PDB file of C-alpha atoms in Angstrom:
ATOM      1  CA  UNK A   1     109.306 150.531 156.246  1.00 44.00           C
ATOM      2  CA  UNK A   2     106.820 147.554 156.207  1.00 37.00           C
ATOM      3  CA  UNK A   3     105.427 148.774 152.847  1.00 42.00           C
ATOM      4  CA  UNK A   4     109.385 148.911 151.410  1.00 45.00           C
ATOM      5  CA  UNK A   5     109.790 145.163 153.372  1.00 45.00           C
ATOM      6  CA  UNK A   6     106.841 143.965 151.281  1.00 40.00           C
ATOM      7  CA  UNK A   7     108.181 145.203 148.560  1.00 42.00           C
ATOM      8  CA  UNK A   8     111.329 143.966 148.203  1.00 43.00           C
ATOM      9  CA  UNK A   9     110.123 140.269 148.867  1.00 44.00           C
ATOM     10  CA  UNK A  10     107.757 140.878 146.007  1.00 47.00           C
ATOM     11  CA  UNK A  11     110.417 141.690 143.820  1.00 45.00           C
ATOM     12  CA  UNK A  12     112.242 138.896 145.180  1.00 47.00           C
ATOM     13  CA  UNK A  13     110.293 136.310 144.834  1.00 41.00           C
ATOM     14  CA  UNK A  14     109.303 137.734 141.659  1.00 43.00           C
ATOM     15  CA  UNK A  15     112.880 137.418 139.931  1.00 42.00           C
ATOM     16  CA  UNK A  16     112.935 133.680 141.304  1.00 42.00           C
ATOM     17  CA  UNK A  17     110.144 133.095 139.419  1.00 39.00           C
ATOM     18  CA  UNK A  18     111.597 134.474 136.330  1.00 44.00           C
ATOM     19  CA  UNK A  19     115.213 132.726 136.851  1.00 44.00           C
ATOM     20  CA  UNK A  20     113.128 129.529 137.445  1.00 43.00           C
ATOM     21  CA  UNK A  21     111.113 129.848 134.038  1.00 39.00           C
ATOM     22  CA  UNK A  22     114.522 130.845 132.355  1.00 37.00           C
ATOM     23  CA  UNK A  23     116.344 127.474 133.642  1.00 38.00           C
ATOM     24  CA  UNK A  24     113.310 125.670 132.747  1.00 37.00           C
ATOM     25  CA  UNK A  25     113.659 127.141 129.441  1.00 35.00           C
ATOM     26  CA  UNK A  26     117.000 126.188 129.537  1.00 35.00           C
ATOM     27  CA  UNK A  27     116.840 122.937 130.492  1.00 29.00           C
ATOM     28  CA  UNK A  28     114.459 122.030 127.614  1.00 33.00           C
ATOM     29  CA  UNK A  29     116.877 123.560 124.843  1.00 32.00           C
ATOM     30  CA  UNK A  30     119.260 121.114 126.690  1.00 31.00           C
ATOM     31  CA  UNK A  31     116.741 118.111 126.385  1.00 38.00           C
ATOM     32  CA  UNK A  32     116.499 118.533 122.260  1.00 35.00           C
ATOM     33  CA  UNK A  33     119.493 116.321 121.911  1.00 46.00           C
ATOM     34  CA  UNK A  34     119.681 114.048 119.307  1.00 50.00           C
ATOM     35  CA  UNK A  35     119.661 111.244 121.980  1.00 46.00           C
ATOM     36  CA  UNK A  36     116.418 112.123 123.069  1.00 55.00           C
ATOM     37  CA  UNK A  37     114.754 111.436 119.557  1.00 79.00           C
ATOM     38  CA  UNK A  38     111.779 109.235 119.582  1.00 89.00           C
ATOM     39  CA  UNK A  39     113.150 105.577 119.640  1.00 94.00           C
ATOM     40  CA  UNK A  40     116.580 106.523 118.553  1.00 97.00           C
ATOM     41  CA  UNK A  41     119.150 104.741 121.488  1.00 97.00           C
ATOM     42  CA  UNK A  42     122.720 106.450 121.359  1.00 97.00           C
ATOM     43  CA  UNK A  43     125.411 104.232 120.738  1.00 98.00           C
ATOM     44  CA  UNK A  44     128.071 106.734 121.751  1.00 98.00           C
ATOM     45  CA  UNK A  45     128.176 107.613 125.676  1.00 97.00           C
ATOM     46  CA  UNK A  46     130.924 111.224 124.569  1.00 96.00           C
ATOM     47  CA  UNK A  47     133.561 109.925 126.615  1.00 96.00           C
ATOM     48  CA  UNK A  48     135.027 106.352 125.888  1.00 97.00           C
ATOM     49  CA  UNK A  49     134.330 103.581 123.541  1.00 98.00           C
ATOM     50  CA  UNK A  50     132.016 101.457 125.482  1.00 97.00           C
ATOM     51  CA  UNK A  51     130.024  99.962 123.350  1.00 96.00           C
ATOM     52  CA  UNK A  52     132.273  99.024 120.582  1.00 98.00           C
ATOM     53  CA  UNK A  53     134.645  96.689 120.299  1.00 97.00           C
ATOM     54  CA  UNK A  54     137.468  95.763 117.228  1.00 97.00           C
ATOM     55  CA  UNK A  55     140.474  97.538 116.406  1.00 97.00           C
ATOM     56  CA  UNK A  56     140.207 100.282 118.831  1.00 97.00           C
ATOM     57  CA  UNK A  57     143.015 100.935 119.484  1.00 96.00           C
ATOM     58  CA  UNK A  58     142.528 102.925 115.668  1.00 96.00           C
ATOM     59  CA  UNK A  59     140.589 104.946 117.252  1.00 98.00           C
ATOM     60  CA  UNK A  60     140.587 107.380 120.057  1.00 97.00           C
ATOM     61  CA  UNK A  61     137.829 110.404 121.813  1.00 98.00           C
ATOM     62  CA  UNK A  62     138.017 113.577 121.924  1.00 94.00           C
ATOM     63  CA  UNK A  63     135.676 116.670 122.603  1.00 94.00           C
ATOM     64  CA  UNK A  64     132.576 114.419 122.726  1.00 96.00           C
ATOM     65  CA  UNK A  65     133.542 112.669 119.164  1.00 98.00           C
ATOM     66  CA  UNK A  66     135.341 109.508 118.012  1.00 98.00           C
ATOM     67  CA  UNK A  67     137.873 110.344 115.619  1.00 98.00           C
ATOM     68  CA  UNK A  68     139.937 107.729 113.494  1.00 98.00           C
ATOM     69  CA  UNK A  69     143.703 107.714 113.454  1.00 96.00           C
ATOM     70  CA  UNK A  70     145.459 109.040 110.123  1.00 96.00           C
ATOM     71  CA  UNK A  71     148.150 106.327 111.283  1.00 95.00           C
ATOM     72  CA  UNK A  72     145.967 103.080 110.614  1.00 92.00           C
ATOM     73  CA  UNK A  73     143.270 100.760 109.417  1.00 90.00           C
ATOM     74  CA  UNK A  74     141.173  99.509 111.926  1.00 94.00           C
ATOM     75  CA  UNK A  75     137.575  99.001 112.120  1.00 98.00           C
ATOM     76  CA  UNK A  76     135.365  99.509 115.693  1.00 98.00           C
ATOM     77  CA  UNK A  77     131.444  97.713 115.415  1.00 98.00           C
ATOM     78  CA  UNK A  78     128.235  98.239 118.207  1.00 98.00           C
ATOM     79  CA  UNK A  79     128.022  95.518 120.834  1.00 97.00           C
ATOM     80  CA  UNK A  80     124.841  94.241 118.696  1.00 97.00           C
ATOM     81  CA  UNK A  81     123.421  93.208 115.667  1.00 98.00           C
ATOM     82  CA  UNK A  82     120.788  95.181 113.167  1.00 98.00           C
ATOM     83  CA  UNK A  83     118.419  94.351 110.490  1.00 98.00           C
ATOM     84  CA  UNK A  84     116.216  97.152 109.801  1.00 98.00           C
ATOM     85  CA  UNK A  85     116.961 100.645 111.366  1.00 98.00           C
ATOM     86  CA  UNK A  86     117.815 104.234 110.977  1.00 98.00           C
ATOM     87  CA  UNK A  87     120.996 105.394 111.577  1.00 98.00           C
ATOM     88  CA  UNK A  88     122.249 108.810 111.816  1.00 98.00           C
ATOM     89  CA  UNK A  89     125.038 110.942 113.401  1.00 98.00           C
ATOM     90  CA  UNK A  90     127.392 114.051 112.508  1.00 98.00           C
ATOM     91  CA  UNK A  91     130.600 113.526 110.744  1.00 98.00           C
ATOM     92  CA  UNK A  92     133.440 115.740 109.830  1.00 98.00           C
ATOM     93  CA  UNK A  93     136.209 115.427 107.485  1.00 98.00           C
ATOM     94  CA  UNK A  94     139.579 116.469 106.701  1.00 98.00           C
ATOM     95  CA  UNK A  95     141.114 117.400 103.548  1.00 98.00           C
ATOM     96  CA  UNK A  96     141.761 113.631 101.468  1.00 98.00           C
ATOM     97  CA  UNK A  97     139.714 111.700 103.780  1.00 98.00           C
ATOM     98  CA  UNK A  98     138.495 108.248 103.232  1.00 98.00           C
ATOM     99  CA  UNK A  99     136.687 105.929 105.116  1.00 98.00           C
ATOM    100  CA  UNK A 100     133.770 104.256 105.254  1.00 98.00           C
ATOM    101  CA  UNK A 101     130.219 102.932 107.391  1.00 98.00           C
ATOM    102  CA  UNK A 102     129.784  99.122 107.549  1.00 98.00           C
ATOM    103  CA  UNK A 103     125.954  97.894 107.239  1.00 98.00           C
ATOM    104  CA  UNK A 104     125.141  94.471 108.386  1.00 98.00           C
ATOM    105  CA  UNK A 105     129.031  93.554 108.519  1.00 98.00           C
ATOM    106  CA  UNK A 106     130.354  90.638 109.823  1.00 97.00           C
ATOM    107  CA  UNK A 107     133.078  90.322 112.613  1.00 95.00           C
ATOM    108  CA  UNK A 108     135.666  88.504 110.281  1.00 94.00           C
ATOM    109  CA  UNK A 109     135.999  89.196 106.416  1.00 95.00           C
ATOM    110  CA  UNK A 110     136.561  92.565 104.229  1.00 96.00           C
ATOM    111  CA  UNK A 111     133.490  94.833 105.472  1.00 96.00           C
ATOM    112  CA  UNK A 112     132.673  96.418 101.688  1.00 97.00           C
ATOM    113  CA  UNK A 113     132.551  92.773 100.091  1.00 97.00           C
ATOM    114  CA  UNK A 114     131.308  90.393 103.157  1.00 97.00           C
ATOM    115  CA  UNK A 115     129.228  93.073 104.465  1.00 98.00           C
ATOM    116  CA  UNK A 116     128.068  96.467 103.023  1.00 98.00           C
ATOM    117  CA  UNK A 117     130.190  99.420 103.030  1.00 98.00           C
ATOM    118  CA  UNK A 118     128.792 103.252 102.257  1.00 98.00           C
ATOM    119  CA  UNK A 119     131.713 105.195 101.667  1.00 98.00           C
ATOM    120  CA  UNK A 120     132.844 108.725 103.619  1.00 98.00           C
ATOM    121  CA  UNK A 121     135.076 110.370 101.597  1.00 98.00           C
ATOM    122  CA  UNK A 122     136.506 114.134 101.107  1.00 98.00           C
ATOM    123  CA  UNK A 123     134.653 114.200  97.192  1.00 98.00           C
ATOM    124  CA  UNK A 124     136.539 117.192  96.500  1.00 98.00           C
ATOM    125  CA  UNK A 125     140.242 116.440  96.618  1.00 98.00           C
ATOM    126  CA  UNK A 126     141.923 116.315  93.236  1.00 98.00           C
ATOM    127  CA  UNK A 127     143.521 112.432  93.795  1.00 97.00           C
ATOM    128  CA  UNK A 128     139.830 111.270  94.293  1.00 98.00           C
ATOM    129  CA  UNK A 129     138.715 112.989  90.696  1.00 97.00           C
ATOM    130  CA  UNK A 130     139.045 109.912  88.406  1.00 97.00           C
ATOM    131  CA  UNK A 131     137.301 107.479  90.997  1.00 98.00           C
ATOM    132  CA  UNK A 132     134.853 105.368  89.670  1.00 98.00           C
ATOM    133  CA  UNK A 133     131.077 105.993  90.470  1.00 98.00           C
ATOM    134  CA  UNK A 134     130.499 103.663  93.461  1.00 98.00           C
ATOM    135  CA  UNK A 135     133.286 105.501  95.067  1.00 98.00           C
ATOM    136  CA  UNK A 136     132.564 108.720  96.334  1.00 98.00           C
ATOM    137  CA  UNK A 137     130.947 109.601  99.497  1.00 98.00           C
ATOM    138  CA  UNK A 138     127.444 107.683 100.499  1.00 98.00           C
ATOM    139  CA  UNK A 139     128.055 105.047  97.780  1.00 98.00           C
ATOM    140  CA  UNK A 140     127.547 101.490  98.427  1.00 98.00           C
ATOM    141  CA  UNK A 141     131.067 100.885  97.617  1.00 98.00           C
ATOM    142  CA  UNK A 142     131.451  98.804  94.603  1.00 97.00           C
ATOM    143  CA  UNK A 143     127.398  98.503  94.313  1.00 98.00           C
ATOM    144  CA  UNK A 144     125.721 101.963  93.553  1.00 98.00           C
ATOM    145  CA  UNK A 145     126.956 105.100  93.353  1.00 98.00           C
ATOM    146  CA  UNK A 146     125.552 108.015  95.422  1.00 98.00           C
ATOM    147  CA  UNK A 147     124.793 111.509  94.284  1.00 98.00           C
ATOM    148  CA  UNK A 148     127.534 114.135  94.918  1.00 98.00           C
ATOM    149  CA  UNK A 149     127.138 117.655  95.933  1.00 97.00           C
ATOM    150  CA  UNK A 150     125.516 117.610  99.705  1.00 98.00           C
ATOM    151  CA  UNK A 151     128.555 117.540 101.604  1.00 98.00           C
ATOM    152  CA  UNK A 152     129.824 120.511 103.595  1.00 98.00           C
ATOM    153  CA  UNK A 153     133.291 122.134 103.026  1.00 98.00           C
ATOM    154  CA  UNK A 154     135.858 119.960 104.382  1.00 98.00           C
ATOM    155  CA  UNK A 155     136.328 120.771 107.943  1.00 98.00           C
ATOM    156  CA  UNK A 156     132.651 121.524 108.682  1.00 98.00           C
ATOM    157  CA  UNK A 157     130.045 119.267 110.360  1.00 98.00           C
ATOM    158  CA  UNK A 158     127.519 117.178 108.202  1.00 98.00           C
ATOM    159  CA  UNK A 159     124.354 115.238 109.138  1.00 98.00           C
ATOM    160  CA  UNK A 160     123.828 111.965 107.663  1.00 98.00           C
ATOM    161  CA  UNK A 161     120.978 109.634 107.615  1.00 98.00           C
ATOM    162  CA  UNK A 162     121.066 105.669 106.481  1.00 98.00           C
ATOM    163  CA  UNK A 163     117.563 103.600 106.490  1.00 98.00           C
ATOM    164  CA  UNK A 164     118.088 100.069 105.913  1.00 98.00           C
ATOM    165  CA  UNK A 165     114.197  98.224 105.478  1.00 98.00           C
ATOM    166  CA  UNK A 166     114.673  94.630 103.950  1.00 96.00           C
ATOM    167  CA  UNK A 167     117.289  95.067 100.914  1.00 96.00           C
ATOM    168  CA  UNK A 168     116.729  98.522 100.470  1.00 97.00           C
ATOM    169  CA  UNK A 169     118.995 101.229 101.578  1.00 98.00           C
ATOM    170  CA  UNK A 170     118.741 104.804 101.131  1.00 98.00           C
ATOM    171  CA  UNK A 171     121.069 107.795 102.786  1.00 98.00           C
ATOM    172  CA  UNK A 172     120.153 111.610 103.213  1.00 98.00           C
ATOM    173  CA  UNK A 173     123.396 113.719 103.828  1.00 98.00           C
ATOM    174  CA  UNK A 174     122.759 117.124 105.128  1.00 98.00           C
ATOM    175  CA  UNK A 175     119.193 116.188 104.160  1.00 98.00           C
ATOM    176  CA  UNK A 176     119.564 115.575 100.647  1.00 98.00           C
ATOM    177  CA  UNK A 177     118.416 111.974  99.216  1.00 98.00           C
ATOM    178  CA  UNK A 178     121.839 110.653  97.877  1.00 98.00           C
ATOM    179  CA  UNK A 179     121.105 106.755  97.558  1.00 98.00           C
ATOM    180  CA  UNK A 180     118.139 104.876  97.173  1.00 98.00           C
ATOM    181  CA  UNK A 181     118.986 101.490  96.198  1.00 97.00           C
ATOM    182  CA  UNK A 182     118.055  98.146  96.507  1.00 97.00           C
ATOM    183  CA  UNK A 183     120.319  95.643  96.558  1.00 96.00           C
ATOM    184  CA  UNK A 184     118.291  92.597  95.003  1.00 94.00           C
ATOM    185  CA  UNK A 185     119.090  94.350  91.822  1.00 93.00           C
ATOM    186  CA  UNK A 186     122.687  95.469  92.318  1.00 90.00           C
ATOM    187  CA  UNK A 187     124.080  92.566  90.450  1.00 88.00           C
ATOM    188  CA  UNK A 188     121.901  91.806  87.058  1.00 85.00           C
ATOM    189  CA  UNK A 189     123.481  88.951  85.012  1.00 79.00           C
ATOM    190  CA  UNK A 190     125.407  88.242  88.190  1.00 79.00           C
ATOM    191  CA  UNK A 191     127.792  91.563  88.423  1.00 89.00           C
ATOM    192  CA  UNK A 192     127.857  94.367  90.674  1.00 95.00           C
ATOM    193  CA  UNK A 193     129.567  97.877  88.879  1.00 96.00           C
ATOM    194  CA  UNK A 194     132.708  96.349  89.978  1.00 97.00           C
ATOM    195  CA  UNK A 195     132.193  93.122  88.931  1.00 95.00           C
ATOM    196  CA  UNK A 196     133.604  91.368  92.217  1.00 95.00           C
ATOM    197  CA  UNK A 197     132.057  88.708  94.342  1.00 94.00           C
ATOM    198  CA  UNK A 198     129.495  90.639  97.176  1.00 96.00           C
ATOM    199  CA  UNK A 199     128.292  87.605  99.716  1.00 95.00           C
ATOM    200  CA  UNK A 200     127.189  90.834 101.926  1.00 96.00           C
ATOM    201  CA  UNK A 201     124.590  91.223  99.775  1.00 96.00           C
ATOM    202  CA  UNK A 202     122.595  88.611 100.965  1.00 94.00           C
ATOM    203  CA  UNK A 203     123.098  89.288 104.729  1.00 96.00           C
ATOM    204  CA  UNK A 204     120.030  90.600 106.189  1.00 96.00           C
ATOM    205  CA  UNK A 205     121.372  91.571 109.481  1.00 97.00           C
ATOM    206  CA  UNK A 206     125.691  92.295 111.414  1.00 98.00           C
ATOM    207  CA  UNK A 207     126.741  95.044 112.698  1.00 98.00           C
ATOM    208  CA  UNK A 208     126.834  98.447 112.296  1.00 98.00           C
ATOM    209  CA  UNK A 209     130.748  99.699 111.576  1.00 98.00           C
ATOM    210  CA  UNK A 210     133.086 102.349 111.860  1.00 98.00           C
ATOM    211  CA  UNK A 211     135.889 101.591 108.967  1.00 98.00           C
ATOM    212  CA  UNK A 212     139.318 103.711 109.397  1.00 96.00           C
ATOM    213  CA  UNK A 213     141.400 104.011 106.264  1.00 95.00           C
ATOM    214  CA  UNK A 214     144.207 105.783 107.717  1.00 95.00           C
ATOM    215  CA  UNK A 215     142.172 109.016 107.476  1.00 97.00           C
ATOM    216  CA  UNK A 216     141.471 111.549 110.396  1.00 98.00           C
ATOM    217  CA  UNK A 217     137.740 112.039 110.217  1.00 98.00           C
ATOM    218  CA  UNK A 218     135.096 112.710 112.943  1.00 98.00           C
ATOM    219  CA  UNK A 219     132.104 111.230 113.973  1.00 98.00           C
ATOM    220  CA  UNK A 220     129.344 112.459 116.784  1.00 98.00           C
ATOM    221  CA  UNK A 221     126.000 111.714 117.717  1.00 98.00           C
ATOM    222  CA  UNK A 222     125.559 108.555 116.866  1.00 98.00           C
ATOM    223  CA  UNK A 223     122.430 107.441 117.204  1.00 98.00           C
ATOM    224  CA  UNK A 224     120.031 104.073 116.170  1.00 98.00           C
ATOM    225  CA  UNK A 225     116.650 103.353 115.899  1.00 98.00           C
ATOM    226  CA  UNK A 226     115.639  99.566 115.220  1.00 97.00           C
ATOM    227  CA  UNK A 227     112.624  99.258 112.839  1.00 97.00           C
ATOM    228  CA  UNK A 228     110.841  96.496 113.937  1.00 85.00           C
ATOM    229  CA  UNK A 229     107.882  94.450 111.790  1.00 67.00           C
ATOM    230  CA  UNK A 230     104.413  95.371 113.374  1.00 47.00           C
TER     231      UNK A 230
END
């Protein structure tokens, strides 16, 4: 009986062990959040819009995302301002969606004129086929056109990356380069592609933007990392 005693607590203690390894092991695969990238600060908390502030009532969360209202315009920016960073979060459209990511915007003023605006937009639904270049999705609207072709099927989640350094900007979606421009030569002889007036282009620093255009579409993860001069 003593042997069988001794036995049994071996066993015991030996599946604690293992169930303690397994939660450990667990518990990292947990910790490999996007949040928990080196430097990277979340600016979405899952739950509410703390943080923001602007039109929010556009806007409501859901499932651990902040989705824009199909119903109307409204624009939501982060509590603080950014020069150089990286950017990146999840996004997911619906079919015909439009809307856009404001880069050093201001407060007050159109965000894709006084400010910079990189488009989100559903590239593949026939009303958006005779667009103009600067346009589709990850353009600087109005400034330089993006690359098409990385985007998921509508309805899927993407990954996008935006790294602002000085006047350059560049965007990875789903980890394909799609823009890599720099706007101190968007406007030669004075024009940008769409030949209207840009003061955004000399900011150097605003906020960073959420722009509804009456278009349901997704965003999680949001995430920021300021890159700061050595």
């Amino acid at each position: 009986m003593l042997k069988s005693s001794f036995w049994l607590m071996g066993c015991s203690l030996l599946l604690f062990f293992q169930s303690s390894v397994f939660a450990q092991e667990q518990i990292d695969v947990i910790d490999l959040t996007p949040s928990t990238e080196d430097g990277f600060t979340s600016l979405f908390n899952g739950k509410d819009l703390t943080g923001w502030h602007g039109e929010t009532e556009g806007y409501s969360v859901s499932a651990g995302t902040i989705v824009s209202s199909p119903d109307t315009r409204g624009n939501i920016y982060t509590k603080k301002e950014y020069q150089d960073f990286i950017f990146r979060f999840e996004f997911k459209l619906t079919p015909g969606a439009n809307s856009g990511i404001g880069i050093h915007a201001p407060i007050t003023g159109n965000p894709a004129y006084a400010g910079i605006e990189l488009q989100v937009l559903d590239n593949t639904a026939e009303k958006y086929q005779q667009l103009k270049p600067y346009q589709y999705h990850g353009s600087a609207y109005g400034i330089s056109p993006a690359k098409r072709g990385a985007l998921k099927p509508v309805g899927e989640w993407n990954e996008q990356e935006v790294i602002v350094r000085g006047s350059t900007i560049q965007v990875r979606v789903n980890g394909q380069l799609i823009l890599d421009t720099d706007l101190k030569k968007a406007a030669p002889n004075g024009k940008t592609m769409d030949e209207r007036d840009h003061p955004g282009l000399a900011r150097t620093t605003g906020y960073i933007a959420l722009l509804g255009h009456r278009s349901e579409v997704s965003f999680r993860n949001l995430r920021v990392k300021e890159l700061l001069e050595l």
